[in-house]
Amino acid sequence: MAWRESVEGGRAAELEGARLARQATASLAGLLAERGMTRKDLADCMGVSPGRVSQILSGGENLTLRSLAAVAESLDARVEISFHDPSDGREPYATGSVRPETAPSTPLAPSPHY
């Protein structure tokens, strides 16, 4: 697979995964700050320990879609993931793709914790 061999013999996916984890945790930290919430507040909403929230926000762990969905659900937020070709100079939603404002969505049910 060419993409695996493109950076130092297979580190491309590992490096991109680390970048995505940093992006996700920075976005989450920004949302918490915007809402005036602490890590303890998020832990209480999620029903987990503050240590677990610290693990998530450290970016050091391999975040799963399920853990991101659990965070989003507890905050009544939405996680969006998109794929695009960065070499085409377009925004993440290329011509012919579904844009967020027109995409069918299933909103998260209000969290009983928030």
XYZ file of C-alpha atoms in Angstrom:
114
model
C 0.000 0.000 0.000
C 1.564 3.219 -1.173
C 0.166 5.378 1.642
C 1.839 3.210 4.264
C 5.190 3.431 2.559
C 5.043 7.160 1.892
C 6.550 8.291 5.205
C 9.466 6.517 6.853
C 8.415 3.009 5.958
C 4.854 3.036 7.238
C 4.668 5.830 9.798
C 2.271 7.964 7.748
C -0.874 6.619 9.396
C 0.703 6.822 12.850
C 1.716 10.454 12.338
C -1.671 11.381 10.889
C -3.426 9.625 13.763
C -1.424 11.663 16.262
C -2.306 14.868 14.399
C -6.005 13.969 14.408
C -5.888 13.164 18.140
C -4.306 16.570 18.848
C -6.923 18.271 16.702
C -9.779 16.450 18.453
C -8.487 17.168 21.952
C -7.818 20.831 21.141
C -11.340 21.159 19.755
C -12.776 19.506 22.860
C -10.726 21.721 25.177
C -12.005 24.767 23.273
C -15.605 23.608 23.647
C -15.132 23.071 27.381
C -13.617 26.546 27.756
C -16.444 28.079 25.722
C -18.953 26.445 28.041
C -17.001 27.329 31.177
C -16.599 23.652 32.061
C -13.743 21.941 33.844
C -12.407 18.445 33.309
C -14.240 17.428 36.473
C -17.482 18.815 35.046
C -16.984 16.714 31.910
C -16.159 13.648 34.005
C -19.375 14.133 35.978
C -21.404 14.473 32.753
C -19.820 11.337 31.316
C -20.029 9.315 34.518
C -16.294 8.610 34.460
C -13.355 9.579 36.638
C -11.501 12.860 36.153
C -8.461 10.710 35.375
C -10.266 9.198 32.388
C -11.062 12.678 31.081
C -7.401 13.625 31.523
C -6.428 10.567 29.469
C -8.801 11.656 26.700
C -7.633 15.280 26.747
C -3.930 14.392 26.903
C -4.088 13.203 23.308
C -1.672 10.440 24.200
C -4.146 7.636 23.863
C -5.647 6.183 20.727
C -9.064 7.850 20.774
C -11.812 5.656 19.413
C -14.922 6.823 17.639
C -16.892 5.434 20.563
C -14.975 7.522 23.108
C -15.443 10.650 20.984
C -19.146 9.835 20.618
C -19.452 9.392 24.396
C -17.878 12.806 24.970
C -20.138 14.383 22.349
C -23.246 12.774 23.813
C -22.438 13.981 27.301
C -22.006 17.537 25.988
C -24.973 17.480 23.583
C -22.447 18.121 20.842
C -21.722 16.506 17.482
C -18.513 15.040 16.078
C -17.945 15.465 12.348
C -15.365 13.570 10.326
C -14.597 14.261 6.690
C -12.167 13.029 4.082
C -10.719 15.226 1.375
C -7.753 15.510 -0.923
C -5.582 18.326 0.466
C -3.846 18.742 -2.883
C -6.994 19.952 -4.638
C -7.108 23.203 -2.642
C -10.780 22.765 -1.780
C -12.480 22.801 1.554
C -13.092 19.376 3.149
C -16.480 19.031 1.430
C -15.645 18.598 -2.239
C -18.117 19.282 -5.051
C -20.791 16.639 -5.085
C -20.387 15.692 -1.456
C -22.942 16.266 1.235
C -22.394 19.474 3.163
C -23.190 19.627 6.897
C -26.058 22.056 6.420
C -27.778 19.701 3.973
C -26.728 16.388 5.430
C -29.407 14.272 7.006
C -28.603 14.102 10.679
C -29.787 12.274 13.698
C -29.303 14.665 16.585
C -28.025 13.249 19.801
C -30.619 12.846 22.476
C -30.226 15.385 25.278
C -27.918 14.018 27.902
C -29.507 13.534 31.331
C -26.204 14.786 32.791
C -26.174 18.240 31.222
